[in-house]
mmCIF file of C-alpha atoms in Angstrom:
data_model
loop_
_atom_site.group_PDB
_atom_site.id
_atom_site.type_symbol
_atom_site.label_atom_id
_atom_site.label_comp_id
_atom_site.label_asym_id
_atom_site.label_seq_id
_atom_site.Cartn_x
_atom_site.Cartn_y
_atom_site.Cartn_z
ATOM 1 C CA MET A 15 96.325 81.774 77.124
ATOM 2 C CA SER A 16 96.214 85.325 78.755
ATOM 3 C CA GLN A 17 96.272 86.597 82.300
ATOM 4 C CA ALA A 18 92.717 87.746 81.901
ATOM 5 C CA GLN A 19 91.591 84.219 80.947
ATOM 6 C CA TRP A 20 93.306 82.888 84.203
ATOM 7 C CA GLN A 21 91.790 85.748 86.301
ATOM 8 C CA GLU A 22 88.205 84.809 84.936
ATOM 9 C CA ALA A 23 88.814 81.104 85.564
ATOM 10 C CA MET A 24 90.182 81.863 89.053
ATOM 11 C CA ALA A 25 87.137 83.922 89.807
ATOM 12 C CA GLU A 26 84.833 80.761 88.759
ATOM 13 C CA ALA A 27 87.101 78.661 90.897
ATOM 14 C CA LEU A 28 86.683 81.035 93.880
ATOM 15 C CA GLU A 29 82.884 80.660 93.395
ATOM 16 C CA LEU A 30 83.115 76.923 93.617
ATOM 17 C CA ALA A 31 85.345 77.253 96.732
ATOM 18 C CA ARG A 32 82.426 79.374 98.279
ATOM 19 C CA ALA A 33 80.068 76.681 97.446
ATOM 20 C CA SER A 34 82.302 74.164 99.072
ATOM 21 C CA ALA A 35 82.422 76.348 102.298
ATOM 22 C CA ALA A 36 78.564 76.635 102.264
ATOM 23 C CA ALA A 37 78.491 72.809 102.216
ATOM 24 C CA GLY A 38 80.755 72.543 105.271
ATOM 25 C CA GLU A 39 83.841 71.551 102.973
ATOM 26 C CA ILE A 40 87.291 73.313 102.937
ATOM 27 C CA PRO A 41 86.773 76.043 100.226
ATOM 28 C CA VAL A 42 88.864 74.939 97.427
ATOM 29 C CA GLY A 43 87.554 75.233 93.811
ATOM 30 C CA ALA A 44 89.200 74.177 90.547
ATOM 31 C CA VAL A 45 88.653 74.521 86.997
ATOM 32 C CA ILE A 46 90.442 73.270 83.816
ATOM 33 C CA LEU A 47 90.797 75.193 80.802
ATOM 34 C CA ASP A 48 91.531 73.823 77.208
ATOM 35 C CA ARG A 49 93.928 75.357 74.808
ATOM 36 C CA GLU A 50 91.591 78.110 73.819
ATOM 37 C CA GLY A 51 90.835 78.916 77.273
ATOM 38 C CA ARG A 52 87.380 77.239 77.633
ATOM 39 C CA VAL A 53 86.408 75.640 80.752
ATOM 40 C CA ILE A 54 86.170 71.752 80.338
ATOM 41 C CA GLY A 55 86.269 70.645 83.876
ATOM 42 C CA ARG A 56 85.150 71.995 87.342
ATOM 43 C CA GLY A 57 85.414 70.747 90.787
ATOM 44 C CA ARG A 58 84.958 71.756 94.470
ATOM 45 C CA ASN A 59 85.927 69.912 97.653
ATOM 46 C CA GLN A 60 83.572 67.103 98.463
ATOM 47 C CA ARG A 61 85.502 65.103 100.907
ATOM 48 C CA GLU A 62 83.107 65.617 104.001
ATOM 49 C CA SER A 63 80.381 63.689 102.007
ATOM 50 C CA GLY A 64 82.365 60.657 102.651
ATOM 51 C CA ASP A 65 84.820 60.481 99.643
ATOM 52 C CA PRO A 66 88.379 60.681 100.614
ATOM 53 C CA LEU A 67 89.214 61.378 96.947
ATOM 54 C CA GLY A 68 86.668 64.359 96.638
ATOM 55 C CA HIS A 69 89.374 66.774 96.148
ATOM 56 C CA ALA A 70 88.428 69.739 93.854
ATOM 57 C CA GLU A 71 91.520 69.154 91.559
ATOM 58 C CA LEU A 72 90.487 65.422 90.926
ATOM 59 C CA LEU A 73 87.076 66.073 90.318
ATOM 60 C CA ALA A 74 87.921 68.745 87.826
ATOM 61 C CA ILE A 75 90.387 66.430 85.999
ATOM 62 C CA ALA A 76 87.907 63.670 85.814
ATOM 63 C CA GLU A 77 85.124 65.932 84.292
ATOM 64 C CA ALA A 78 87.870 67.274 81.920
ATOM 65 C CA ALA A 79 88.869 63.774 80.797
ATOM 66 C CA ARG A 80 85.124 62.991 80.064
ATOM 67 C CA ALA A 81 84.558 66.109 78.286
ATOM 68 C CA ILE A 82 87.467 65.478 75.750
ATOM 69 C CA GLY A 83 87.195 61.704 75.820
ATOM 70 C CA ASP A 84 90.795 61.218 76.851
ATOM 71 C CA TRP A 85 92.804 60.783 79.973
ATOM 72 C CA ARG A 86 95.531 62.869 78.454
ATOM 73 C CA LEU A 87 94.858 66.519 79.254
ATOM 74 C CA GLU A 88 97.723 67.909 77.165
ATOM 75 C CA GLY A 89 97.364 71.387 76.317
ATOM 76 C CA THR A 90 95.312 72.204 79.328
ATOM 77 C CA THR A 91 95.665 74.578 82.379
ATOM 78 C CA MET A 92 94.322 73.840 85.845
ATOM 79 C CA VAL A 93 93.293 77.045 87.743
ATOM 80 C CA VAL A 94 92.830 76.393 91.574
ATOM 81 C CA THR A 95 92.378 78.353 94.693
ATOM 82 C CA LEU A 96 94.882 76.539 96.850
ATOM 83 C CA GLU A 97 98.305 74.801 96.025
ATOM 84 C CA PRO A 98 97.559 71.157 95.292
ATOM 85 C CA CYS A 99 98.465 68.533 97.851
ATOM 86 C CA ALA A 100 100.696 65.549 97.082
ATOM 87 C CA MET A 101 97.890 63.315 95.738
ATOM 88 C CA CYS A 102 96.371 66.029 93.616
ATOM 89 C CA ALA A 103 99.915 67.096 92.198
ATOM 90 C CA GLY A 104 100.578 63.383 91.220
ATOM 91 C CA ALA A 105 97.197 63.355 89.467
ATOM 92 C CA LEU A 106 98.233 66.674 87.426
ATOM 93 C CA VAL A 107 101.366 64.855 86.379
ATOM 94 C CA ASN A 108 99.741 61.836 85.434
ATOM 95 C CA ALA A 109 96.861 63.341 83.537
ATOM 96 C CA ARG A 110 99.466 65.596 81.589
ATOM 97 C CA VAL A 111 98.152 68.790 82.586
ATOM 98 C CA ASP A 112 100.528 71.566 81.011
ATOM 99 C CA ARG A 113 100.127 74.588 83.279
ATOM 100 C CA LEU A 114 99.023 74.953 86.986
ATOM 101 C CA VAL A 115 97.841 78.425 88.080
ATOM 102 C CA PHE A 116 97.069 78.541 91.781
ATOM 103 C CA ALA A 117 96.091 81.449 94.241
ATOM 104 C CA ALA A 118 97.369 80.572 97.729
ATOM 105 C CA HIS A 119 100.185 78.417 98.856
ATOM 106 C CA ASP A 120 99.579 75.783 101.315
ATOM 107 C CA PRO A 121 102.582 75.454 103.920
ATOM 108 C CA LYS A 122 100.914 72.381 105.594
ATOM 109 C CA ALA A 123 100.166 70.249 102.490
ATOM 110 C CA GLY A 124 101.060 71.841 99.362
ATOM 111 C CA PHE A 125 103.246 69.930 96.902
ATOM 112 C CA CYS A 126 103.796 72.295 94.255
ATOM 113 C CA GLY A 127 106.434 74.371 95.984
ATOM 114 C CA SER A 128 105.764 74.498 99.608
ATOM 115 C CA LEU A 129 106.534 71.091 100.966
ATOM 116 C CA GLY A 130 107.787 69.641 97.980
ATOM 117 C CA ASN A 131 107.406 70.112 94.173
ATOM 118 C CA LEU A 132 105.963 67.085 92.530
ATOM 119 C CA VAL A 133 104.744 68.807 89.408
ATOM 120 C CA GLN A 134 108.245 70.002 88.500
ATOM 121 C CA ASP A 135 110.319 67.099 89.559
ATOM 122 C CA ALA A 136 112.813 66.176 87.015
ATOM 123 C CA ARG A 137 112.846 62.436 87.586
ATOM 124 C CA LEU A 138 109.175 62.360 86.359
ATOM 125 C CA ASN A 139 108.151 61.891 82.884
ATOM 126 C CA HIS A 140 106.041 65.044 82.891
ATOM 127 C CA ARG A 141 106.415 68.450 84.443
ATOM 128 C CA LEU A 142 104.127 71.538 84.690
ATOM 129 C CA VAL A 143 104.704 75.070 84.240
ATOM 130 C CA VAL A 144 103.517 76.690 87.654
ATOM 131 C CA GLU A 145 102.251 80.164 88.066
ATOM 132 C CA ALA A 146 101.442 81.027 91.920
ATOM 133 C CA GLY A 147 99.802 83.847 93.582
ATOM 134 C CA LEU A 148 96.899 84.760 91.271
ATOM 135 C CA MET A 149 94.116 86.287 93.334
ATOM 136 C CA GLU A 150 95.955 84.983 96.428
ATOM 137 C CA GLU A 151 94.415 87.467 98.924
ATOM 138 C CA GLU A 152 90.853 86.543 97.903
ATOM 139 C CA SER A 153 91.580 82.715 98.370
ATOM 140 C CA ARG A 154 93.505 83.173 101.588
ATOM 141 C CA SER A 155 90.690 85.496 102.999
ATOM 142 C CA LEU A 156 88.133 82.874 102.150
ATOM 143 C CA LEU A 157 90.222 80.081 103.820
ATOM 144 C CA GLN A 158 90.894 82.136 106.862
ATOM 145 C CA GLU A 159 87.316 82.973 107.426
ATOM 146 C CA PHE A 160 86.292 79.233 107.011
ATOM 147 C CA PHE A 161 88.689 78.090 109.582
ATOM 148 C CA ARG A 162 87.800 80.977 112.026
ATOM 149 C CA GLN A 163 84.106 80.102 111.884
ATOM 150 C CA LEU A 164 84.977 76.499 112.312
ATOM 151 C CA ARG A 165 87.046 77.177 115.316
ATOM 152 C CA GLN A 166 84.433 79.396 116.721
ATOM 153 C CA ARG A 167 81.736 76.727 116.197
ATOM 154 C CA ASP A 168 83.951 73.974 117.907
ATOM 155 C CA LYS A 169 84.521 76.408 120.924
ATOM 156 C CA THR A 170 80.633 77.107 121.002
ATOM 157 C CA GLU A 171 80.043 73.226 120.918
ATOM 158 C CA ARG A 172 82.572 72.539 123.722
ATOM 159 C CA TRP A 173 81.152 75.250 125.847
ATOM 160 C CA GLN A 174 77.540 73.991 125.491
ATOM 161 C CA SER A 175 78.474 70.550 126.042
ATOM 162 C CA GLY A 176 80.775 71.225 129.114
#
């Protein structure tokens, strides 16, 4: 798969992240590509709707598994706007995804290099190739703007209720 295919997939993941933000979710979007670079799974954060498992990565994994009719996603690549957390990193390993391409590091919750590196842990039966930093600035800007607006809204609500 080429860098151009990853960039196209990341652009789609960023659109999914924008849709998450518009719905009041942390803006994270993920897509899964098959060996030929076709999108077989998509996900965007949906935790605020009441699903603690509503992470973009988990939703994309589930859709990809349904698309191919198998839980083993061998030969696939996940492209995601933010470094996956421990839960999502574990799901990537267990689903046998081959490659992870992510935009921004997550120093508070990322488990693909930041706080730990579950996806490349030699003790596990599967490891992923990891590419970090693709379209990082776009993803970081989207996240920063979301949290800036959230803080502003919280400040306004406190002021109005005080």
